[in-house]
Short mmCIF file of C-alpha atoms in Angstrom, two decimals:
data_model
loop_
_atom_site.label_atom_id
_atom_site.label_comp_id
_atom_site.label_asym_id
_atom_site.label_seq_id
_atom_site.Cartn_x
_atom_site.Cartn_y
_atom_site.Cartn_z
CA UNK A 4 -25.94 -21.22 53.77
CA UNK A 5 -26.98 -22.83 56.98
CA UNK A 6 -30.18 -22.86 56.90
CA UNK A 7 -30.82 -23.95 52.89
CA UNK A 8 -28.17 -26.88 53.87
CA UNK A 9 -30.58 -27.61 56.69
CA UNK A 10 -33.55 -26.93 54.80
CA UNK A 11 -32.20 -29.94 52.04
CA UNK A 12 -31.27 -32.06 55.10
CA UNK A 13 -35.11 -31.98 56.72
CA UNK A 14 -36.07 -32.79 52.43
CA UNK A 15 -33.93 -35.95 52.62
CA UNK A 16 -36.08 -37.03 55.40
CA UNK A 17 -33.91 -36.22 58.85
CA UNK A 18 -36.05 -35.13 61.43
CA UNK A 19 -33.46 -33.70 64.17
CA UNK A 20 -32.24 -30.75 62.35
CA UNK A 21 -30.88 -27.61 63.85
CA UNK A 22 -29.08 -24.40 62.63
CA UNK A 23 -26.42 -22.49 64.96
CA UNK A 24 -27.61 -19.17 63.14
CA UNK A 25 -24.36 -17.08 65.46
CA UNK A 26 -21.79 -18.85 62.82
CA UNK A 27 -18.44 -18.81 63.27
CA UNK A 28 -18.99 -15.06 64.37
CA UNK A 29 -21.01 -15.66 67.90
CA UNK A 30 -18.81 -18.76 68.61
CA UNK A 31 -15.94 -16.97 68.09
CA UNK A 32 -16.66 -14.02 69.79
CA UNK A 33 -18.20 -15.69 72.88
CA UNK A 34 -14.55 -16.69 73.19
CA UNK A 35 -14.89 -20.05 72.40
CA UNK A 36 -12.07 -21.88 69.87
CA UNK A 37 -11.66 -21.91 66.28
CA UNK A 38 -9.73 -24.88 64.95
CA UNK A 39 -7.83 -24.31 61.79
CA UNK A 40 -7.44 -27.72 58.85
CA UNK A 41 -4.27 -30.08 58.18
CA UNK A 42 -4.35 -28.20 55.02
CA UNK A 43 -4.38 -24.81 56.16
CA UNK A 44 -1.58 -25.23 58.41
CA UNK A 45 0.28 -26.75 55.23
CA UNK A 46 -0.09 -24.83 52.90
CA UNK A 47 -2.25 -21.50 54.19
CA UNK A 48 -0.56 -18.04 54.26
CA UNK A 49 -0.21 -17.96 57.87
CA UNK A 50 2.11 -17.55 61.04
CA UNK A 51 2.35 -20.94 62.71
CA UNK A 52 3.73 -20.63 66.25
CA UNK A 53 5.16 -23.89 68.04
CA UNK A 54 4.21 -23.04 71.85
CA UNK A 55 6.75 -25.74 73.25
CA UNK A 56 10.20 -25.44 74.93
CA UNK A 57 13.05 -24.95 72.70
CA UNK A 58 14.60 -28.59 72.92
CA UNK A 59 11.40 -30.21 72.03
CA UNK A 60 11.01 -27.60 68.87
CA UNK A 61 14.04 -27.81 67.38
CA UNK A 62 14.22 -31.98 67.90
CA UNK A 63 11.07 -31.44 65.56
CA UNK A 64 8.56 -29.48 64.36
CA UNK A 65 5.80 -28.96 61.93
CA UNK A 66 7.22 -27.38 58.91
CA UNK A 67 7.08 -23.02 58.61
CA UNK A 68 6.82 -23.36 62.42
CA UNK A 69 8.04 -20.48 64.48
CA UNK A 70 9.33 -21.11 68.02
CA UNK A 71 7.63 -19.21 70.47
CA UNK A 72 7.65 -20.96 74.39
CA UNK A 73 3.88 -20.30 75.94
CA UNK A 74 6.28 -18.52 78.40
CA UNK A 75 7.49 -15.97 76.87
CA UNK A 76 4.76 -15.59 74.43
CA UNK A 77 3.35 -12.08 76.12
CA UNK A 78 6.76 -10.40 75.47
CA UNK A 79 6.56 -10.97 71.86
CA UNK A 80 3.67 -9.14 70.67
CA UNK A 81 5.47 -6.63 68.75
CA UNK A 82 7.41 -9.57 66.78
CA UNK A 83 3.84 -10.74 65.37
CA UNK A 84 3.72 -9.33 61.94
CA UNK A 85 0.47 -7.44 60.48
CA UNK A 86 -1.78 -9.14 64.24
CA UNK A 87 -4.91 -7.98 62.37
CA UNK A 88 -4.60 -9.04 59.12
CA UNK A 89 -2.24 -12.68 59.43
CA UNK A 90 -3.98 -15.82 60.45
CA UNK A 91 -1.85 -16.63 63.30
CA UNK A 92 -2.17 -20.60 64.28
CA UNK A 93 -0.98 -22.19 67.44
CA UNK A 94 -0.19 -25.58 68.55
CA UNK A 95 1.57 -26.50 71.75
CA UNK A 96 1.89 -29.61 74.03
CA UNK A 97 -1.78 -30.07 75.44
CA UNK A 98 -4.77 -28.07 74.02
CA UNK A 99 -5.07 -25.78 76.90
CA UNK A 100 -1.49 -24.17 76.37
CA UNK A 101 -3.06 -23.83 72.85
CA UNK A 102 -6.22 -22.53 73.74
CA UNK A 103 -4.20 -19.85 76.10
CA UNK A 104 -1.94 -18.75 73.12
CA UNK A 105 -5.02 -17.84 71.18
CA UNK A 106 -6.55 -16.40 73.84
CA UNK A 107 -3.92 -14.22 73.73
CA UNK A 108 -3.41 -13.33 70.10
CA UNK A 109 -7.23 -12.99 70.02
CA UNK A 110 -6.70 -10.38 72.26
CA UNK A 111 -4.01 -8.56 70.60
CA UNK A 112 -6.75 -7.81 67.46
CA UNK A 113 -5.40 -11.02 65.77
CA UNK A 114 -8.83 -11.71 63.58
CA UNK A 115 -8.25 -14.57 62.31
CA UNK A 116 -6.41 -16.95 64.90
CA UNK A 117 -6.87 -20.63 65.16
CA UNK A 118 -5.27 -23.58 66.80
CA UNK A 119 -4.20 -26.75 65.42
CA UNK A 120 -5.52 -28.53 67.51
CA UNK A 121 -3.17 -32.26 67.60
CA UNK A 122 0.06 -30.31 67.91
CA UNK A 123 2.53 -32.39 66.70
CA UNK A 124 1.70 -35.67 67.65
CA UNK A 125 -0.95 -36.26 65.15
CA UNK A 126 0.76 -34.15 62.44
CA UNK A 127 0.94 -36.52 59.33
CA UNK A 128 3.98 -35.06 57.48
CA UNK A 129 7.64 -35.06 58.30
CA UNK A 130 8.70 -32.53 60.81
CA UNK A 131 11.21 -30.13 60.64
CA UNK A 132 14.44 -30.07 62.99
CA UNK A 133 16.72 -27.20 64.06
CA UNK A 134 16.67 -23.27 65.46
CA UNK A 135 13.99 -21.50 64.69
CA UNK A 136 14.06 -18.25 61.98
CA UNK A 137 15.44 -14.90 63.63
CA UNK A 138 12.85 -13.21 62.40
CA UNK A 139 8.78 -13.86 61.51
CA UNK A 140 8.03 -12.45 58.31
CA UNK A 141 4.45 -12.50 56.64
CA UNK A 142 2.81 -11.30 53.34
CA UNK A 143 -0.81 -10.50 52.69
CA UNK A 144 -1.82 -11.56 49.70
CA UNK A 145 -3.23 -9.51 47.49
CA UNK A 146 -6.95 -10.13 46.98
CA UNK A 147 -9.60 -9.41 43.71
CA UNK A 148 -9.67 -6.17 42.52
CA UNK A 149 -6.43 -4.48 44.26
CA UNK A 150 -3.99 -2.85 43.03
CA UNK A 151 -0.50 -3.74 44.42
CA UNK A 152 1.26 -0.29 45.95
CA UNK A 153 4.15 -0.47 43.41
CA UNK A 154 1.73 0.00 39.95
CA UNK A 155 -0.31 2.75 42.10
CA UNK A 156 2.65 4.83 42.84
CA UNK A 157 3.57 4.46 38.53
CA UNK A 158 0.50 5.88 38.20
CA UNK A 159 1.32 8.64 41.00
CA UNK A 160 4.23 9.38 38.73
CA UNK A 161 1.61 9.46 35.88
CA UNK A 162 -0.10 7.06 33.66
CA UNK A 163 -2.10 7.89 30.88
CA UNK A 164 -4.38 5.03 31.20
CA UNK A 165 -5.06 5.35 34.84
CA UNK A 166 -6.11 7.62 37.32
CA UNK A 167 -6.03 7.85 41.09
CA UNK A 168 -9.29 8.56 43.08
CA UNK A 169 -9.03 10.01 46.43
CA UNK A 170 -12.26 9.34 48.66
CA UNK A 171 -11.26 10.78 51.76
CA UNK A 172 -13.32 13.42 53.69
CA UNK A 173 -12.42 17.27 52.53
CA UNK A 174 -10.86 17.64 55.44
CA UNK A 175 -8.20 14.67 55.85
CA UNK A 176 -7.20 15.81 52.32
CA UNK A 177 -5.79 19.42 54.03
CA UNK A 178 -2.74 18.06 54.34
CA UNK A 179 -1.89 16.89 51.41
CA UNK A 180 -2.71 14.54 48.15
CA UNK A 181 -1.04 12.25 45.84
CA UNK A 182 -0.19 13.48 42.22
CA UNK A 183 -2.49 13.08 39.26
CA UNK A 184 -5.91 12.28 41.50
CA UNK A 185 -8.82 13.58 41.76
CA UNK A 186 -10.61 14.36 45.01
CA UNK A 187 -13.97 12.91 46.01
CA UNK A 188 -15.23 12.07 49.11
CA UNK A 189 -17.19 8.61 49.36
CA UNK A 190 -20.25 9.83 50.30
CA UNK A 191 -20.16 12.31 47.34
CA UNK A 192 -19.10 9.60 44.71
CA UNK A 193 -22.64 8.93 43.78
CA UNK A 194 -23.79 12.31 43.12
CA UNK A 195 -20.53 13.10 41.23
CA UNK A 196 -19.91 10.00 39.33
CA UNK A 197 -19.95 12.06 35.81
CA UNK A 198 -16.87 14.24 36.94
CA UNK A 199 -15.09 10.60 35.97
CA UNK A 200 -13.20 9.72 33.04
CA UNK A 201 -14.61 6.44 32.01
CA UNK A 202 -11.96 5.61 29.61
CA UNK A 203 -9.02 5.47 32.31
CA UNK A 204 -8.67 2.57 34.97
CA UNK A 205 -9.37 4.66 38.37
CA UNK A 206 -7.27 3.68 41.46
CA UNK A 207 -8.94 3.97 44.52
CA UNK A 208 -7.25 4.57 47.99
CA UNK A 209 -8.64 6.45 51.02
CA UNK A 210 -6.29 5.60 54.16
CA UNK A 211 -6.97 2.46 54.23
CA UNK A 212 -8.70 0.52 51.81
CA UNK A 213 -12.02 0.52 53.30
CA UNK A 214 -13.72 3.38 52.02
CA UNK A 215 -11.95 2.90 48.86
CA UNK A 216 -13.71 -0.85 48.61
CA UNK A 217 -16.48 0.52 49.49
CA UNK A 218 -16.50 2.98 46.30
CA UNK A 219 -16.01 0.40 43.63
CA UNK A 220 -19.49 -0.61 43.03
CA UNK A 221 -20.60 2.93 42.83
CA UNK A 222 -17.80 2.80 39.83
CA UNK A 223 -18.96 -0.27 38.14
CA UNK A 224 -22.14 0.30 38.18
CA UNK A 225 -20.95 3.62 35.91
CA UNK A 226 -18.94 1.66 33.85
CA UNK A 227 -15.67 2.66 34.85
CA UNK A 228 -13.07 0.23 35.47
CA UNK A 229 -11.63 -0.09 39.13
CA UNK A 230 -9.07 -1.14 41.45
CA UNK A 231 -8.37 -0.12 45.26
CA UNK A 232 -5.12 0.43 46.95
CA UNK A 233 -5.07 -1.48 50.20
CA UNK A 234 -2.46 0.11 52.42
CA UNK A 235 -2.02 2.56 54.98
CA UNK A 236 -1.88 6.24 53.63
CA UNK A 237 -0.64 9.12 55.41
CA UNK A 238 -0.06 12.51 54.74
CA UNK A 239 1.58 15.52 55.59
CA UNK A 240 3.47 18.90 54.78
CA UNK A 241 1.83 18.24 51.45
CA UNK A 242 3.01 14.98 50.49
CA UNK A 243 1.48 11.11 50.84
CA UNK A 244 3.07 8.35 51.63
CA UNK A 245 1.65 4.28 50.99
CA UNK A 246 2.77 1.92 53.67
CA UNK A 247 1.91 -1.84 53.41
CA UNK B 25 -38.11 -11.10 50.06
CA UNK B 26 -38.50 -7.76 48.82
CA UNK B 27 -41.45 -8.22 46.76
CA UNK B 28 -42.89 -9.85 49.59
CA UNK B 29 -42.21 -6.43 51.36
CA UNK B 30 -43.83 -4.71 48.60
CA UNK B 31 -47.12 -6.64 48.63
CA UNK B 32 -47.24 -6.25 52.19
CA UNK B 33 -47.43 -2.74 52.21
CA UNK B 34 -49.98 -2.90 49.03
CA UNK B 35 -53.02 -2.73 51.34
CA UNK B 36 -51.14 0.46 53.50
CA UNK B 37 -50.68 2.05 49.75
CA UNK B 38 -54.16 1.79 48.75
CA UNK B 39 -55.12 3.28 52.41
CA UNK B 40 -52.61 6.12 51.68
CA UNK B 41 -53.62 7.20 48.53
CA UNK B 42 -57.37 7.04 49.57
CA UNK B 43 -56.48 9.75 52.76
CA UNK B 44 -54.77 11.91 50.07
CA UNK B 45 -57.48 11.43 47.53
CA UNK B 46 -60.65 11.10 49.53
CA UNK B 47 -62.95 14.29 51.08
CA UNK B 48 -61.66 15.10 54.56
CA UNK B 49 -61.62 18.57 55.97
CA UNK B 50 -58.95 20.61 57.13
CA UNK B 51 -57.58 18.17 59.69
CA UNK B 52 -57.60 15.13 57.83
CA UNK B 53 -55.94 16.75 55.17
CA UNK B 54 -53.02 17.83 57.09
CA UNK B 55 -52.90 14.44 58.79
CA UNK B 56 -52.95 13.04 54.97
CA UNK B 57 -50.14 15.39 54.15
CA UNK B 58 -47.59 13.74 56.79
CA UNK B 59 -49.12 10.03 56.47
CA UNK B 60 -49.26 9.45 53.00
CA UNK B 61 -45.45 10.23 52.14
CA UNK B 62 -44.63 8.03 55.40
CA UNK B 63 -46.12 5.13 53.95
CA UNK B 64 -44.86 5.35 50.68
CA UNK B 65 -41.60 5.72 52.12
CA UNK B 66 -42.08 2.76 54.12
CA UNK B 67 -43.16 0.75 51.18
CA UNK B 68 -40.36 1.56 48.64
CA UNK B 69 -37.56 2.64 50.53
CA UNK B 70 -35.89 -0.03 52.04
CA UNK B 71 -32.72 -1.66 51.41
CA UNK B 72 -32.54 -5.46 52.53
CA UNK B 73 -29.16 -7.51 52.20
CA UNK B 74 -25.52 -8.23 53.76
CA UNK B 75 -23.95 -4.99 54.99
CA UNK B 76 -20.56 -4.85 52.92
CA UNK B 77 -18.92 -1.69 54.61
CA UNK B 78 -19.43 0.76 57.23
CA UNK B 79 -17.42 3.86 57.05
CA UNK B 80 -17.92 6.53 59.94
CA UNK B 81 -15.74 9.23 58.20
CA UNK B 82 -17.72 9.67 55.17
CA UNK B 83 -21.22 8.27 57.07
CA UNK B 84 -21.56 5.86 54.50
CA UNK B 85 -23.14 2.09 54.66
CA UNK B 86 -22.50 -0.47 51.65
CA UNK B 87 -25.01 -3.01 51.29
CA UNK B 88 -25.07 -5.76 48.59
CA UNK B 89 -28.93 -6.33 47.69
CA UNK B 90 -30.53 -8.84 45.11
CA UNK B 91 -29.54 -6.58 42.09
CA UNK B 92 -25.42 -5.44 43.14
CA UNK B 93 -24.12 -2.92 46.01
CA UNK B 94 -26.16 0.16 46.99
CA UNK B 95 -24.86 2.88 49.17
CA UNK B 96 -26.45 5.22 51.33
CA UNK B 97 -25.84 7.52 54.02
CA UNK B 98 -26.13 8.13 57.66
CA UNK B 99 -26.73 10.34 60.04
CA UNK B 100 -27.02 11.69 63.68
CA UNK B 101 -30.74 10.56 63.71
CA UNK B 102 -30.10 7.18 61.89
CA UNK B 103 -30.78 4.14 64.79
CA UNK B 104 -29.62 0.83 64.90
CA UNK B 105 -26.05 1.80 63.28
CA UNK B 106 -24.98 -1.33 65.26
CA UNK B 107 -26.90 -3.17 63.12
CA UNK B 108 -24.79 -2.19 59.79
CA UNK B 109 -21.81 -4.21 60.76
CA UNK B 110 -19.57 -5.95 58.05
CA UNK B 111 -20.78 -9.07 57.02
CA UNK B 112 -24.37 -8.74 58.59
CA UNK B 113 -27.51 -9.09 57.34
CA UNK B 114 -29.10 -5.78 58.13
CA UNK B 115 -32.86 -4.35 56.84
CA UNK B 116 -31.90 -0.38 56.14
CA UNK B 117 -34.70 1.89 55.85
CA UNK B 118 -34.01 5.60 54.20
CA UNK B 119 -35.19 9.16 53.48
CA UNK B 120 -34.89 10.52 50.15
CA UNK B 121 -33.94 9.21 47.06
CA UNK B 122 -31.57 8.41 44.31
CA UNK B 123 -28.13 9.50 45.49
CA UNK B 124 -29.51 11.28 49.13
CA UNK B 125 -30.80 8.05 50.48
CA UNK B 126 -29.88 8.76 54.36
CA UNK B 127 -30.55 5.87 56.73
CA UNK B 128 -33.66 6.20 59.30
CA UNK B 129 -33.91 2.79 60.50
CA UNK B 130 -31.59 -0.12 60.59
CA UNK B 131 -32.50 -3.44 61.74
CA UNK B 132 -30.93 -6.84 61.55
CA UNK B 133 -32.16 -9.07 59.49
CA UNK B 134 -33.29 -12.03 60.91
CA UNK B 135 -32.89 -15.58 59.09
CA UNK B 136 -35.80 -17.81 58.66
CA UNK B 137 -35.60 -21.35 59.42
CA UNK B 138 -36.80 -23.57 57.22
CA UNK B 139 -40.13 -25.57 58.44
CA UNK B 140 -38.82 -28.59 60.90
CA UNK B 141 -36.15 -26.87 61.76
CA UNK B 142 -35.15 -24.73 64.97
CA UNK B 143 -31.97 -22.79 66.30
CA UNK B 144 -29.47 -24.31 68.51
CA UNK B 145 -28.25 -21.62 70.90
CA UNK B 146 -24.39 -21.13 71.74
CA UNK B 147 -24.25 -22.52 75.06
CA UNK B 148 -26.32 -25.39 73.91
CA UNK B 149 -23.65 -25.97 70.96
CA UNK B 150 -20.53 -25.49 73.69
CA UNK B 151 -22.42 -28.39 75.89
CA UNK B 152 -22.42 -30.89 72.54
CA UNK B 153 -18.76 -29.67 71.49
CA UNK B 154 -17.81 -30.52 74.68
CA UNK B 155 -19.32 -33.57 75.19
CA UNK B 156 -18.12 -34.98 71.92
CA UNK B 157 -20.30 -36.12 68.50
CA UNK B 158 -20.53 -39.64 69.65
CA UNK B 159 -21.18 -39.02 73.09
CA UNK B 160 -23.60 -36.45 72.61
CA UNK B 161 -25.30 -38.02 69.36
CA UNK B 162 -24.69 -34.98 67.08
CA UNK B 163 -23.26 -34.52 63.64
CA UNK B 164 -21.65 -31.11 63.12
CA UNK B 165 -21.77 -29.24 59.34
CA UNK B 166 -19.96 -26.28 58.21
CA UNK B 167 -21.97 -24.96 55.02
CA UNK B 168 -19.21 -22.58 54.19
CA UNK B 169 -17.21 -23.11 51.32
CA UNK B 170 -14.12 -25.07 52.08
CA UNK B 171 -11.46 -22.63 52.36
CA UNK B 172 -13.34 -20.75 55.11
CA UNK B 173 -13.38 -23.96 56.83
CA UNK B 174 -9.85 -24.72 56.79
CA UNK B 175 -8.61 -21.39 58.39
CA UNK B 176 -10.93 -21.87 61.13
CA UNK B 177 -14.02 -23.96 62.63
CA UNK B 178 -15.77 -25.05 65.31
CA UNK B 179 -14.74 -28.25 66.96
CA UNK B 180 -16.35 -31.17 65.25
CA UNK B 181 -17.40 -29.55 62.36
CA UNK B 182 -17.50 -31.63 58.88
CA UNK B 183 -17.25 -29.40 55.79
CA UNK B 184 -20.33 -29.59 53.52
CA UNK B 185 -20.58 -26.73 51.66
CA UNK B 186 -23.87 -26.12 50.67
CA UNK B 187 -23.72 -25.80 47.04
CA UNK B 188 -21.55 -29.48 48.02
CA UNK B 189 -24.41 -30.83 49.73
CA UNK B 190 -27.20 -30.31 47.01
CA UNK B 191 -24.90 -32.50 44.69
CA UNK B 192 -24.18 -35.45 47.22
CA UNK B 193 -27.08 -35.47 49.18
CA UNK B 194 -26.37 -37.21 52.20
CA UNK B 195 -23.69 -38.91 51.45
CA UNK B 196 -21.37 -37.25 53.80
CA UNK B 197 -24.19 -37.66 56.86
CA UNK B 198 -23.18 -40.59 59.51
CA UNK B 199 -25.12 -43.38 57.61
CA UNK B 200 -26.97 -44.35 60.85
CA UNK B 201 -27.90 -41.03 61.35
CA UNK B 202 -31.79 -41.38 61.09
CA UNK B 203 -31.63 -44.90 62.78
CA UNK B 204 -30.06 -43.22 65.78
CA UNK B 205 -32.05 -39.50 65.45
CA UNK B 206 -28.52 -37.92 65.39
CA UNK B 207 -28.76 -34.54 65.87
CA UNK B 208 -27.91 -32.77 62.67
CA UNK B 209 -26.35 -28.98 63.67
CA UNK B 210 -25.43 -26.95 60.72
CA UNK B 211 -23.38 -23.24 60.93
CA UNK B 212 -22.12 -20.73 58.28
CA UNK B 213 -20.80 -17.74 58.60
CA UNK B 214 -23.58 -15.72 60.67
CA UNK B 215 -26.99 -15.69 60.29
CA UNK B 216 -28.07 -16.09 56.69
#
């Protein structure tokens, strides 16, 4: 994307062009900051954290904002929901409180941090007053093609129109496997595509999601239909459990 | 790209099948024998494109080429697994075929700058950040598409998605930009 966009730019005639070919992904890793939008910290599905003192949080604060004094902040890993998977975006008094808090989160496995970087004082929409929520609660969202753990477990129970497809390795699947699946390993699926029903909706899960995602184009490309199951799956004694 | 790759390796092809085919004596035909299938392999079997999983369990790289998502395998003897990371371009070459392809070789796939253009390194990009677009002269550009911009950016950056840019033109450049040689910087999401 970078370098067609700079590519068009030398076409228009500019003659000082350059492309930072790292991305977001050197700059990011090289430690260096991320800032998130005005609209992401609107309206994105994220955990906003407030890195102030108390008083100055609760006499205002930008709205979903959770309390969370620079202070105290190490204590509270275990209150961040989901580190890996939530956007978590910090704001504090200065930048550099900010720039610690991320730091930190960064360092926690939190993927997707970011700061915003004007804290509240150039925050364009009303702020909210008072205490801030006992508790921080956050939701992925589901993305394209999953299946959401509730309509995989009906079709655990059984589901004429679907079918559950188990790609982990022969041997995770020792100790145990969901009802009405079938058993393939992902780097089998290829070779034994035909043992497939094409006319049922197959549900893919391995203990994650990743090998599962991995499997769907294998599927497509065979014409069956596909979704994956993107939660944690553990088993034992003979019987799985999804977890969220 | 790849039929580039393919007509590179015509003249290698020809060369191969003329050691197979041609008069040679013993030697020669045994060194015929191991060359010609190496070259072949060389030629056709390689996978170029954005690596779209990695899976260690099942030894198993996803890789989204021109035509949809191929898999193939990996093994002890496979180098360059760092290569095959999510979201990185990566240049796999395999062994075997059809649903046995196992990794040999994997490289990263370096982007191509355009002509006129050259790379801006990270510490060169931290300096500018740092320094400020006005200060420094420099405009910025973040050719992802908008809602990757909004959870996170560097510093500075404008959003111009690409696919925005070839509609507006330059519109969204400072309009003294060429008066002034303003630096024009532009990032995505790594190196493609």
């Amino acid at each position: 994307m970078s370098t067609a966009s700079a590519g068009l730019a030398v076409k228009m005639g500019y003659k000082n062009v350059r492309v930072y070919l790292q991305g977001t992904p050197g700059w990011s890793k090289t430690g260096h900051n991320m800032f998130a939008s005005e609209k992401f910290v609107k309206s994105g599905n994220i955990v906003l954290i407030d890195l102030r003192a108390k008083e100055a949080y609760e006499a205002g604060h930008i709205p979903r904002a959770h309390n969370i004094p620079l202070a105290s902040l190490p204590d509270r890993e275990d209150d961040l929901p989901s580190i890996q998977k939530a956007p978590v975006v910090v704001y504090g008094d200065t930048l550099a409180d900010a720039e610690k808090a991320y730091m930190m989160v960064k360092k926690w496995g939190c993927k997707k941090g970011s700061i915003w970087h004007g804290g509240v004082a150039t925050w364009k929409g009303p702020l909210a007053k008072g205490p801030t929520p006992a508790e921080i609660t956050w939701k992925r969202q589901m993305g394209k093609g999953e299946v959401s753990l509730a309509d995989f477990m009906k079709a655990v129970e059984g589901n004429p129109q679907q079918l559950i497809l188990d790609v982990r390795t022969n041997d995770e699947v020792t100790d145990g496997r969901f009802a009405n699946s079938v058993h393939i390993p992902l780097d089998e699926i290829e070779a034994r595509i035909g043992e497939l029903p094409k006319d049922k909706e197959i549900l893919a899960h391995c203990t994650t999601g990743a090998r599962a995602e991995m499997a769907v184009p294998a599927l497509k490309k065979a014409g069956i239909k596909a979704r994956v199951l993107v939660a944690d799956v553990e088993c034992e004694g003979g019987k799985c459990t999804a977890t969220e | 790209m790849k039929k580039k790759r393919l007509l590179k390796f015509v003249p290698f092809l020809v060369f191969a099948a003329f050691l197979v085919s041609g008069p040679a004596g013993s030697l020669h035909e045994a060194q015929a024998a191991e060359q010609a299938p190496a070259a072949a392999a060389q030629a056709k079997n390689v996978l170029t494109g954005k690596v779209t999983g990695k899976s260690n369990k099942a030894k198993t790289i996803t890789i989204e080429v021109k035509d949809g998502t191929e898999m193939v395998k990996f093994d002890d003897n496979t180098t360059g697994l760092e290569h095959a990371a999510e979201g990185e371009a990566a240049i796999i070459e395999f062994s075997g075929q059809g649903k046995e392809r196992v990794a040999t070789v994997i490289k990263p796939k370096l982007a191509e700058l355009p002509p006129g253009v050259t790379e801006i390194s990270t510490e060169e990009l931290v300096k500018l950040v740092n320094q400020g677009p006005s200060e420094a002269n420099f405009f910025l550009v973040d050719s992802r598409p908008a809602p990757r911009y909004h959870e996170g950016h560097i510093p500075n950056a404008v959003s111009i998605p690409v696919d925005d840019l070839k509609k507006i033109g330059a519109a969204r450049f400072p309009g003294d930009a060429k008066l002034n040689n303003t630096m024009l910087v532009f990032y995505c999401g790594g190196p493609t």
